[in-house]
Tab-separated table of C-alpha atoms in Angstrom:
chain	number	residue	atom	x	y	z
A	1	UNK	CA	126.006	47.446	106.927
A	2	UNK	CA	123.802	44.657	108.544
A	3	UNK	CA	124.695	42.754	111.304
A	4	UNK	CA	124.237	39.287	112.397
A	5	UNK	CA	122.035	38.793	115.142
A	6	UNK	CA	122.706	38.209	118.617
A	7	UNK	CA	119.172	36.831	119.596
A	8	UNK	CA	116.846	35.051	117.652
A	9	UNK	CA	114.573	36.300	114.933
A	10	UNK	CA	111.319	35.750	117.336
A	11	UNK	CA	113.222	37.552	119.881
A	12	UNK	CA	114.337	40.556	117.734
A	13	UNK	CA	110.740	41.795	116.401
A	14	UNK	CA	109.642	41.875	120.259
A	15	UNK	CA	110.039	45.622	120.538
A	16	UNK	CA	106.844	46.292	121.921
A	17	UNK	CA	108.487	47.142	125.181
A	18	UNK	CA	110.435	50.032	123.890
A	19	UNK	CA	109.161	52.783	121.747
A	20	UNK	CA	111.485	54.301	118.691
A	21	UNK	CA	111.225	57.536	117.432
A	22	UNK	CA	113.451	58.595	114.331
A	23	UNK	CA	114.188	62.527	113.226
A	24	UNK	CA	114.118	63.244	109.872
A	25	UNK	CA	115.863	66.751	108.327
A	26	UNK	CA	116.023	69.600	110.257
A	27	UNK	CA	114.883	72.965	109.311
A	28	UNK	CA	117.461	75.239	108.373
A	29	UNK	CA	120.357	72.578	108.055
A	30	UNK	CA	121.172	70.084	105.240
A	31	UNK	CA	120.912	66.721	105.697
A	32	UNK	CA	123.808	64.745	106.787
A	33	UNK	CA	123.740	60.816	106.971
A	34	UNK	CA	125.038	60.360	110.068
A	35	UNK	CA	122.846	58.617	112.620
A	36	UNK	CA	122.820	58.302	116.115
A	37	UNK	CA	120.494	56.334	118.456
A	38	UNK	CA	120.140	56.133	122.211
A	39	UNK	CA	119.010	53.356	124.588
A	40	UNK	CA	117.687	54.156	127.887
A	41	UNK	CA	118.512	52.189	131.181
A	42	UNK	CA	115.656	53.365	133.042
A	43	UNK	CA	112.856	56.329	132.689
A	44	UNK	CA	111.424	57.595	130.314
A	45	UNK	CA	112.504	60.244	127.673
A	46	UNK	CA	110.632	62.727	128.935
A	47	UNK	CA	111.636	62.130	132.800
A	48	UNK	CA	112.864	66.023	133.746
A	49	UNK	CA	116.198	64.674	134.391
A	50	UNK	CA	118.666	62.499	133.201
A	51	UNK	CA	117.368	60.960	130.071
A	52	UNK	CA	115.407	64.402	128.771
A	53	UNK	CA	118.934	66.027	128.857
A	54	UNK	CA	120.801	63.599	126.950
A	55	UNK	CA	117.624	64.156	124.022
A	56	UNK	CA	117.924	67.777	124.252
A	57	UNK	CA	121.884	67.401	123.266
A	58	UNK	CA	120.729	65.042	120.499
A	59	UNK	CA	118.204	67.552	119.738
A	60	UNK	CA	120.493	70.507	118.993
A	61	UNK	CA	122.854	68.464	117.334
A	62	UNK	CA	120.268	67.576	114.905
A	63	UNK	CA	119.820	71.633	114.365
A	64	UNK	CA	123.291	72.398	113.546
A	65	UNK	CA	124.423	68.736	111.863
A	66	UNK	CA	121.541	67.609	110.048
A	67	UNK	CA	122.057	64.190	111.508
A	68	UNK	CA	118.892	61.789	112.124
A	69	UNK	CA	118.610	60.914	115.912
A	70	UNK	CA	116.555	58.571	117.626
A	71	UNK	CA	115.730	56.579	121.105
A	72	UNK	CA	114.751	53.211	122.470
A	73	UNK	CA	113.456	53.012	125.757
A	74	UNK	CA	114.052	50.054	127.919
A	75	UNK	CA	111.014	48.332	130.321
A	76	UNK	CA	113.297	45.542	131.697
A	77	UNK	CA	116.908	44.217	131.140
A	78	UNK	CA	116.242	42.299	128.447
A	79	UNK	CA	115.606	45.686	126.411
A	80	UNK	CA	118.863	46.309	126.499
A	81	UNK	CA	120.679	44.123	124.114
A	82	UNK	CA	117.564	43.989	121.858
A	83	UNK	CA	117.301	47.523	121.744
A	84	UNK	CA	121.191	48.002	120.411
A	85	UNK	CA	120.352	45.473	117.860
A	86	UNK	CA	117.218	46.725	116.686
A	87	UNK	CA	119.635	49.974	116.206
A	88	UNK	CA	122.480	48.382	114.371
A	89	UNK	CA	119.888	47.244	111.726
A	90	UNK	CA	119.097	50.497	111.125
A	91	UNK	CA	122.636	51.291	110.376
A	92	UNK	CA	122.890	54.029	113.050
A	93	UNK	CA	126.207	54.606	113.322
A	94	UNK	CA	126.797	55.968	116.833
A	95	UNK	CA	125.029	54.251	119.810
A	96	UNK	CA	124.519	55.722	123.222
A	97	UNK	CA	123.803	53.534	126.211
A	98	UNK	CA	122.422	55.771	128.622
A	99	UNK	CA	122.883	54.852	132.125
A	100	UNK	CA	124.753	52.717	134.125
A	101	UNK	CA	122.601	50.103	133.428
A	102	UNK	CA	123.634	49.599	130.113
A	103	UNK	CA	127.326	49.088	130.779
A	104	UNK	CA	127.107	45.237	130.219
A	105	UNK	CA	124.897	45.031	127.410
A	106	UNK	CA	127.028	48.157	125.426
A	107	UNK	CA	130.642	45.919	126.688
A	108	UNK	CA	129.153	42.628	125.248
A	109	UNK	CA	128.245	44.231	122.175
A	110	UNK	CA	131.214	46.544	121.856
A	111	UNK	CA	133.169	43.034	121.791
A	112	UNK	CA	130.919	41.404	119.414
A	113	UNK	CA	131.036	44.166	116.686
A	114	UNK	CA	134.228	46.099	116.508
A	115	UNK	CA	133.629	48.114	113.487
A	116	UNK	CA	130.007	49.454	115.452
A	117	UNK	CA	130.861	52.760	117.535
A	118	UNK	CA	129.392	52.940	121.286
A	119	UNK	CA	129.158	55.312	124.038
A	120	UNK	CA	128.354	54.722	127.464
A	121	UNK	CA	126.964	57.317	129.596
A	122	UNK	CA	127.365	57.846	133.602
A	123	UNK	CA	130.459	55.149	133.537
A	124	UNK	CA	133.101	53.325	132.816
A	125	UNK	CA	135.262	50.375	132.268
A	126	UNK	CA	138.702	49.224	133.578
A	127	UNK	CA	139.377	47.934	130.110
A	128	UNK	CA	137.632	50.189	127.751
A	129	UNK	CA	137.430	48.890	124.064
A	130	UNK	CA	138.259	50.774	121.073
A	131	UNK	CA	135.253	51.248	119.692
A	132	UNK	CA	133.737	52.630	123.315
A	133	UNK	CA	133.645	56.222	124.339
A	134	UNK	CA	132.445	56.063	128.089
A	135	UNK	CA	131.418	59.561	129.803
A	136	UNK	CA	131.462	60.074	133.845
A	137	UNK	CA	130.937	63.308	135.642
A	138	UNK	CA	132.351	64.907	138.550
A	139	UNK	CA	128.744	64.398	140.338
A	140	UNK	CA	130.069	64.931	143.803
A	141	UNK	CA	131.362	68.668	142.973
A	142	UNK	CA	128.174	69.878	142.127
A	143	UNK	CA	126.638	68.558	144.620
A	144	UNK	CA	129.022	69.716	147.307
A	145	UNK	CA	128.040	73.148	145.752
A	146	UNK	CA	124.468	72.510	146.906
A	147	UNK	CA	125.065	70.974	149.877
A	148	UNK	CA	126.919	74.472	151.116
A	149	UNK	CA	124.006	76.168	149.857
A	150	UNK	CA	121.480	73.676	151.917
A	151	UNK	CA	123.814	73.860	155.301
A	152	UNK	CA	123.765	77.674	154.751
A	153	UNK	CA	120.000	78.032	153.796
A	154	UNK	CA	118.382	75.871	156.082
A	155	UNK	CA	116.476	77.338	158.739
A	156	UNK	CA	115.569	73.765	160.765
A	157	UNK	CA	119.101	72.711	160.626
A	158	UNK	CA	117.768	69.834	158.919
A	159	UNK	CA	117.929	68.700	155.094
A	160	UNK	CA	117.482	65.686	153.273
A	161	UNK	CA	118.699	63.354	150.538
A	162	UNK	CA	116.789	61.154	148.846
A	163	UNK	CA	118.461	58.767	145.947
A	164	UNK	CA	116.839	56.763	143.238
A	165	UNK	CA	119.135	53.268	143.189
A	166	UNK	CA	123.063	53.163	144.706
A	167	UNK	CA	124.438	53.684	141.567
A	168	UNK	CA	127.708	55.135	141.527
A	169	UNK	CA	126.398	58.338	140.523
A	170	UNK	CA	124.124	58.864	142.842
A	171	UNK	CA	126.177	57.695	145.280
A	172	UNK	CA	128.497	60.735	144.344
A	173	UNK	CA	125.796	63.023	144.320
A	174	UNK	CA	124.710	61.590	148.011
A	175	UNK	CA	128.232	61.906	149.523
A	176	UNK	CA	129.476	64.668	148.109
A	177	UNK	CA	126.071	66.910	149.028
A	178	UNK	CA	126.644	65.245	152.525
A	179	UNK	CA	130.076	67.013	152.734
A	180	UNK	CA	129.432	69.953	151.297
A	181	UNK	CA	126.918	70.217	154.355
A	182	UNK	CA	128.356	69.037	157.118
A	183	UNK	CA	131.570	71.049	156.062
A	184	UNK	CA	129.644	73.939	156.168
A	185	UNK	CA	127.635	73.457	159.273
A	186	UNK	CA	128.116	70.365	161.310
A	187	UNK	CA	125.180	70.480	163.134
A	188	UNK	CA	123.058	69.946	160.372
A	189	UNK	CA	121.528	66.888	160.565
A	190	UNK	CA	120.959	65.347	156.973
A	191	UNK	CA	117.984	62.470	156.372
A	192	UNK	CA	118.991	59.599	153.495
A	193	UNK	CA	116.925	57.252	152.169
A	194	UNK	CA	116.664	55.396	148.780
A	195	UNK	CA	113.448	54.993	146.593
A	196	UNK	CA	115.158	52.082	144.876
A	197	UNK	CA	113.418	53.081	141.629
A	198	UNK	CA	114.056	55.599	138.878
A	199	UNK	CA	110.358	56.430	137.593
A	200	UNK	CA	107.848	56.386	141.111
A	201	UNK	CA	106.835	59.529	141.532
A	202	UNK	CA	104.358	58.719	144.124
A	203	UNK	CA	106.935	57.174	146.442
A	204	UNK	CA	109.893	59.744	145.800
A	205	UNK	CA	106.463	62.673	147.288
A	206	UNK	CA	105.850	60.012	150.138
A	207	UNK	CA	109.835	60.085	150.904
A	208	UNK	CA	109.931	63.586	151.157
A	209	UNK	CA	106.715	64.177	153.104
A	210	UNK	CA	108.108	61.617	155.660
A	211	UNK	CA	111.152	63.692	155.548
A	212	UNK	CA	109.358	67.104	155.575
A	213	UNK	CA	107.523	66.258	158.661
A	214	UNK	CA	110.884	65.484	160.677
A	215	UNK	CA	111.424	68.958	160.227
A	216	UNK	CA	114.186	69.052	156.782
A	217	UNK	CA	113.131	72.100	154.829
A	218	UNK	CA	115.637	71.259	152.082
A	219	UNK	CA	115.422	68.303	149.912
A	220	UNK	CA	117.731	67.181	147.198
A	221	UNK	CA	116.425	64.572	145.273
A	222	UNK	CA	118.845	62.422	142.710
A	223	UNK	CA	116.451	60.186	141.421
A	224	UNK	CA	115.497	60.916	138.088
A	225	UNK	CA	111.508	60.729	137.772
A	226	UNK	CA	110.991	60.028	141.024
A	227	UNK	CA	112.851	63.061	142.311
A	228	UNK	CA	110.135	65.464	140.263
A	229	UNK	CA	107.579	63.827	143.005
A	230	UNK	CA	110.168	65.372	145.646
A	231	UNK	CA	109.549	68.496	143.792
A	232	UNK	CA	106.050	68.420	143.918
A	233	UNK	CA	106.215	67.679	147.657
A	234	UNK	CA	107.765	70.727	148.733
A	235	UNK	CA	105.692	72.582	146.346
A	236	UNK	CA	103.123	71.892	148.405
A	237	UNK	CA	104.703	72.170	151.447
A	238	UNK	CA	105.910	75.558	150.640
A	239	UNK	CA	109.399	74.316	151.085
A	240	UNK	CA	112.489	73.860	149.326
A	241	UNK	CA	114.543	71.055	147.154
A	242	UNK	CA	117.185	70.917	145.190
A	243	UNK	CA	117.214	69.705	141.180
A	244	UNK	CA	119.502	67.629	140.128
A	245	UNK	CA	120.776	66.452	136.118
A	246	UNK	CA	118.824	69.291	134.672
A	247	UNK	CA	117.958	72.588	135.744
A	248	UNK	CA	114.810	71.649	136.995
A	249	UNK	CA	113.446	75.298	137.913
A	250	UNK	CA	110.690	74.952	136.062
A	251	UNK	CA	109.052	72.178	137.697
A	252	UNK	CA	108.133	74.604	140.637
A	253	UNK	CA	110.056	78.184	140.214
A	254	UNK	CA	109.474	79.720	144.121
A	255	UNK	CA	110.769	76.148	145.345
A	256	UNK	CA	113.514	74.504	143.576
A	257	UNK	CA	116.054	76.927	145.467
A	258	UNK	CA	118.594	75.562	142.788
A	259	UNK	CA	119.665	72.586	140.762
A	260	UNK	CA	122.971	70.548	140.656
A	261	UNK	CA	123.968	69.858	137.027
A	262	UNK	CA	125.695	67.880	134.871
A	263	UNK	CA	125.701	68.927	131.304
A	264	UNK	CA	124.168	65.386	129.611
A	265	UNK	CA	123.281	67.334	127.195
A	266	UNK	CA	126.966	68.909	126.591
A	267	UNK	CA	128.460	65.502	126.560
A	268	UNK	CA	125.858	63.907	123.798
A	269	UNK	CA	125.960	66.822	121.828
A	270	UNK	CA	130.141	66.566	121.858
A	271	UNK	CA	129.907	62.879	121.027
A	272	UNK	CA	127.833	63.866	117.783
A	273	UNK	CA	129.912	66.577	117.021
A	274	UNK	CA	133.350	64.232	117.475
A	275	UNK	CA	131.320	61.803	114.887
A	276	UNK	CA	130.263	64.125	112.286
A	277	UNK	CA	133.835	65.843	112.307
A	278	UNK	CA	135.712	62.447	112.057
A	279	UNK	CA	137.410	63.289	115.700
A	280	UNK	CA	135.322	60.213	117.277
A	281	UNK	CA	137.749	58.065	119.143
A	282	UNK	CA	137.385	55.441	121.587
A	283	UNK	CA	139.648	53.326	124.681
A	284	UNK	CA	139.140	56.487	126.739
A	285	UNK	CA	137.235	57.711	128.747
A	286	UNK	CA	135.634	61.734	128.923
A	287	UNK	CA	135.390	63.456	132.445
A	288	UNK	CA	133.743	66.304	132.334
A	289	UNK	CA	133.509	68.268	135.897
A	290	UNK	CA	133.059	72.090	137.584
A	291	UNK	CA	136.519	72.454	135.651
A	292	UNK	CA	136.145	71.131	132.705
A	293	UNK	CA	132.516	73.339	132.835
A	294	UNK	CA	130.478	69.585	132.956
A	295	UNK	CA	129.200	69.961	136.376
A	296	UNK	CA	127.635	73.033	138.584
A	297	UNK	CA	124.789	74.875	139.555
A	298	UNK	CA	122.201	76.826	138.341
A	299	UNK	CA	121.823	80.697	139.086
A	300	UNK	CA	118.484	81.597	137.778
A	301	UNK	CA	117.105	80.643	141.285
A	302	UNK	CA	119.121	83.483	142.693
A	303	UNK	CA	115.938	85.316	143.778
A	304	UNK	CA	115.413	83.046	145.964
A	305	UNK	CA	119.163	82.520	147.722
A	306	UNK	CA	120.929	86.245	148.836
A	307	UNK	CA	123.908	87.654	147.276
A	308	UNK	CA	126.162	86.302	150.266
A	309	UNK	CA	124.840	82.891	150.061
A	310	UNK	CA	125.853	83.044	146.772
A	311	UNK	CA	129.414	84.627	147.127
A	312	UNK	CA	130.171	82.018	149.278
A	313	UNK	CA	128.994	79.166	147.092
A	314	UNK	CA	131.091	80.268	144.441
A	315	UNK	CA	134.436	80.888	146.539
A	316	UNK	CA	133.774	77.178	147.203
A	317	UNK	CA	133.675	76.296	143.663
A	318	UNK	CA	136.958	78.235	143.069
A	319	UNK	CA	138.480	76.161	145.460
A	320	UNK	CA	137.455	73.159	144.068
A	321	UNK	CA	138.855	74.003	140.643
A	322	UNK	CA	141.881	75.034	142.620
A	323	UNK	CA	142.225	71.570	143.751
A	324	UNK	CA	142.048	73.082	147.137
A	325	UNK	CA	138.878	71.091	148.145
A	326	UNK	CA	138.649	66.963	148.326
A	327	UNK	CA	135.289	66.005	147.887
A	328	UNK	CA	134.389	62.210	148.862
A	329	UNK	CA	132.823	60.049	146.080
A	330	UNK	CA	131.986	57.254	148.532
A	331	UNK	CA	130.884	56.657	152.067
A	332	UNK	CA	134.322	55.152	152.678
A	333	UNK	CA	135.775	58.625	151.834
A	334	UNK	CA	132.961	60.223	153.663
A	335	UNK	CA	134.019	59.124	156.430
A	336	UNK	CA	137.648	59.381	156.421
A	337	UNK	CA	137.396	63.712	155.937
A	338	UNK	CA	134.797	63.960	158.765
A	339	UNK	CA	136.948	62.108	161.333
C-alpha cells in the first residue's frame, strides 16, 4: 500500500544522505514477500558494533525466511523521518529504527500510520503504540560481568571507560562496568570520559592513549565506531580493552581480553521471525538480558583470562540470574550501592 507523505515531494527524493541497499532471494530458501528495512541513528552499517549486528540478524533471517531486507543510513536528524518514508513506499512491511535516536521519528510515525508495523531498538516508550515493538537490553549485566573481569585482571589497578554519547545505554554499560569493578576491588581507580560521537575513530585512539598513559591497562570502550579506535590503541600499546555490542575479538585477537554483548542480532532476527510467523505484536516492550540469554560475554578470549578468573566471572553471572546481585543502571543508583 502507498502512503501519503509526511514531507514534501522535493524533500522526499533528497536521499543522497543515506545509502539503500535491498536483498533479493536467498540461496537455498524460497522467496517470501515479506520485507523488512532498517534505519540507522548513527554509524555506519559496517561500524563493528551496534549497527553491523542488527544486519547480521537481518542477514540470517534472509537465509532461513527468504524475506528481502534492506538499510538506510542516517547523516543528520533529518534522515530520520525521510528515511522511514522512503521505506513505506517501498511497501516494506516491518521497520526497524535502530538506536535511540530514532525513538521520536519511529513514535511520530507510529501515530501517523497505524496499519505500518515499527520496531525500535535500544528503547522505549511510557506509552508504547500498537503497532510498536520496542527492544532494551539488560546492558548493565554484561557489563558488570566485565567490569569483575577488569578489577580482577588489571595489573595497574587502573581501568578505563570511555562512552560514545550519554545515551541510556551506554550509560548502563558505564555504571554497571563501574560496579562490577569497584565491587570487586575498590581500589581500582576507573577513568570516564565521553567522545560525544558514535563514528570518530581518531578521537575514541586519542581517549584511550590519554588514558593509557595514566597508567589504565584495561579499556572498555561503548562507543560504537569510535570504540574500534580504542581497540586499535591498545593494540598498539600492547594492552588490553574490552568489546562491547559484538564480539569484537577479531578486531585485535591477543588484546580484546573479552567483549560485553548484547545479542542485536538475536533480537532483529526474532522480530523477523515474529513477522513471517504472524506472532508480530506490538504495545510491549522485549527485554532481553543474561537471563533471558540477550546479554553476556564472550569466551573465545579465554586464552587470554585464567581458568579462575573465569570461574569467578561466571559465579557472578549466576548470581545475577539468581536475582542475588543489583546492578545500578544510573549514576544515581551508582551511588546509592557504593555508600
Amino acid at each position: 500500500m502507498k502512503f501519503k507523505k509526511l514531507l514534501s515531494l522535493s524533500t522526499a527524493f533528497l536521499v543522497s544522505a543515506s545509502i539503500l541497499t535491498g536483498c533479493g532471494s536467498n540461496k537455498g530458501t524460497e522467496k517470501n514477500d515479506i520485507s523488512v528495512g532498517i534505519v540507522l541513528g548513527a554509524g555506519s552499517i559496517n561500524d563493528q558494533s551496534f549497527n553491523q549486528s542488527t544486519w547480521e540478524g537481518l542477514q540470517k533471517a534472509k537465509d532461513d525466511f527468504g524475506i528481502e531486507i534492506k538499510y538506510l543510513e542516517s547523516k543528520q536528524e533529518s534522515d530520520y523521518i525521510q528515511n522511514i518514508e522512503t521505506l513505506m513506499d517501498e511497501d516494506t512491511d516491518l521497520i526497524i529504527g535502530v538506536g535511540y535516536q530514532l525513538k521520536d521519528s519511529i513514535e511520530e510515525s507510529a501515530k501517523n500510520y497505524p496499519e505500518q508495523k515499527f520496531a525500535i531498538l535500544d528503547e522505549t516508550y511510557d506509552t508504547i503504540q500498537e503497532n510498536v515493538i520496542p527492544v532494551v537490553f539488560k546492558e548493565e549485566e554484561s557489563a558488570y560481568l566485565v567490569g569483575v573481569m577488569a578489577a580482577k585482571m588489571s595489573k595497574t589497578n587502573k581501568v578505563g571507560f570511555i562512552g560514545g554519547l550519554p545515551a541510556p545505554s551506554v550509560v548502563r554499560y558505564q555504571y554497571g562496568y563501574k560496579y562490577g569493578v569497584t565491587n570487586t576491588n575498590k581500589d581500582t581507580q576507573i577513568l570516564e570520559q565521553y567522545v560525544n560521537s558514535f563514528t570518530d575513530q581518531a578521537k575514541g585512539k586519542s581517549i584511550a592513549k590519554q588514558m593509557q598513559s595514566s597508567n589504565a591497562d584495561i579499556i572498555l570502550a561503548a562507543a560504537g565506531d569510535s570504540g574500534t579506535g580504542a581497540i586499535e590503541a591498545a593494540k598498539e600499546a600492547n594492552k588490553y580493552a574490552i568489546g562491547v555490542d559484538r564480539d569484537q575479538s577479531d578486531l585485535a585477537p591477543e588484546n580484546v581480553l573479552t567483549s560485553a554483548v548484547k545479542k542485536l542480532n538475536v533480537a532483529s532476527y526474532d522480530l523477523v521471525k515474529d513477522l513471517v510467523e504472524g506472532t508480530f505484536k506490538g504495545g510491549a516492550e522485549k527485554v532481553y538480558g543474561l537471563k533471558e540469554g540477550g546479554v553476556g560475554i564472550v569466551e573465545n578470549t579465554k586464552n587470554l583470562i585464567p581458568q579462575d578468573v573465569m570461574d569467578y566471572v561466571n559465579k557472578e553471572a549466576d548470581k545475577i540470574k539468581n536475582g542475588e546481585i543489583k546492578i545500578p543502571k544510573t549514576e544515581e543508583e551508582y551511588n546509592q550501592l557504593i555508600k
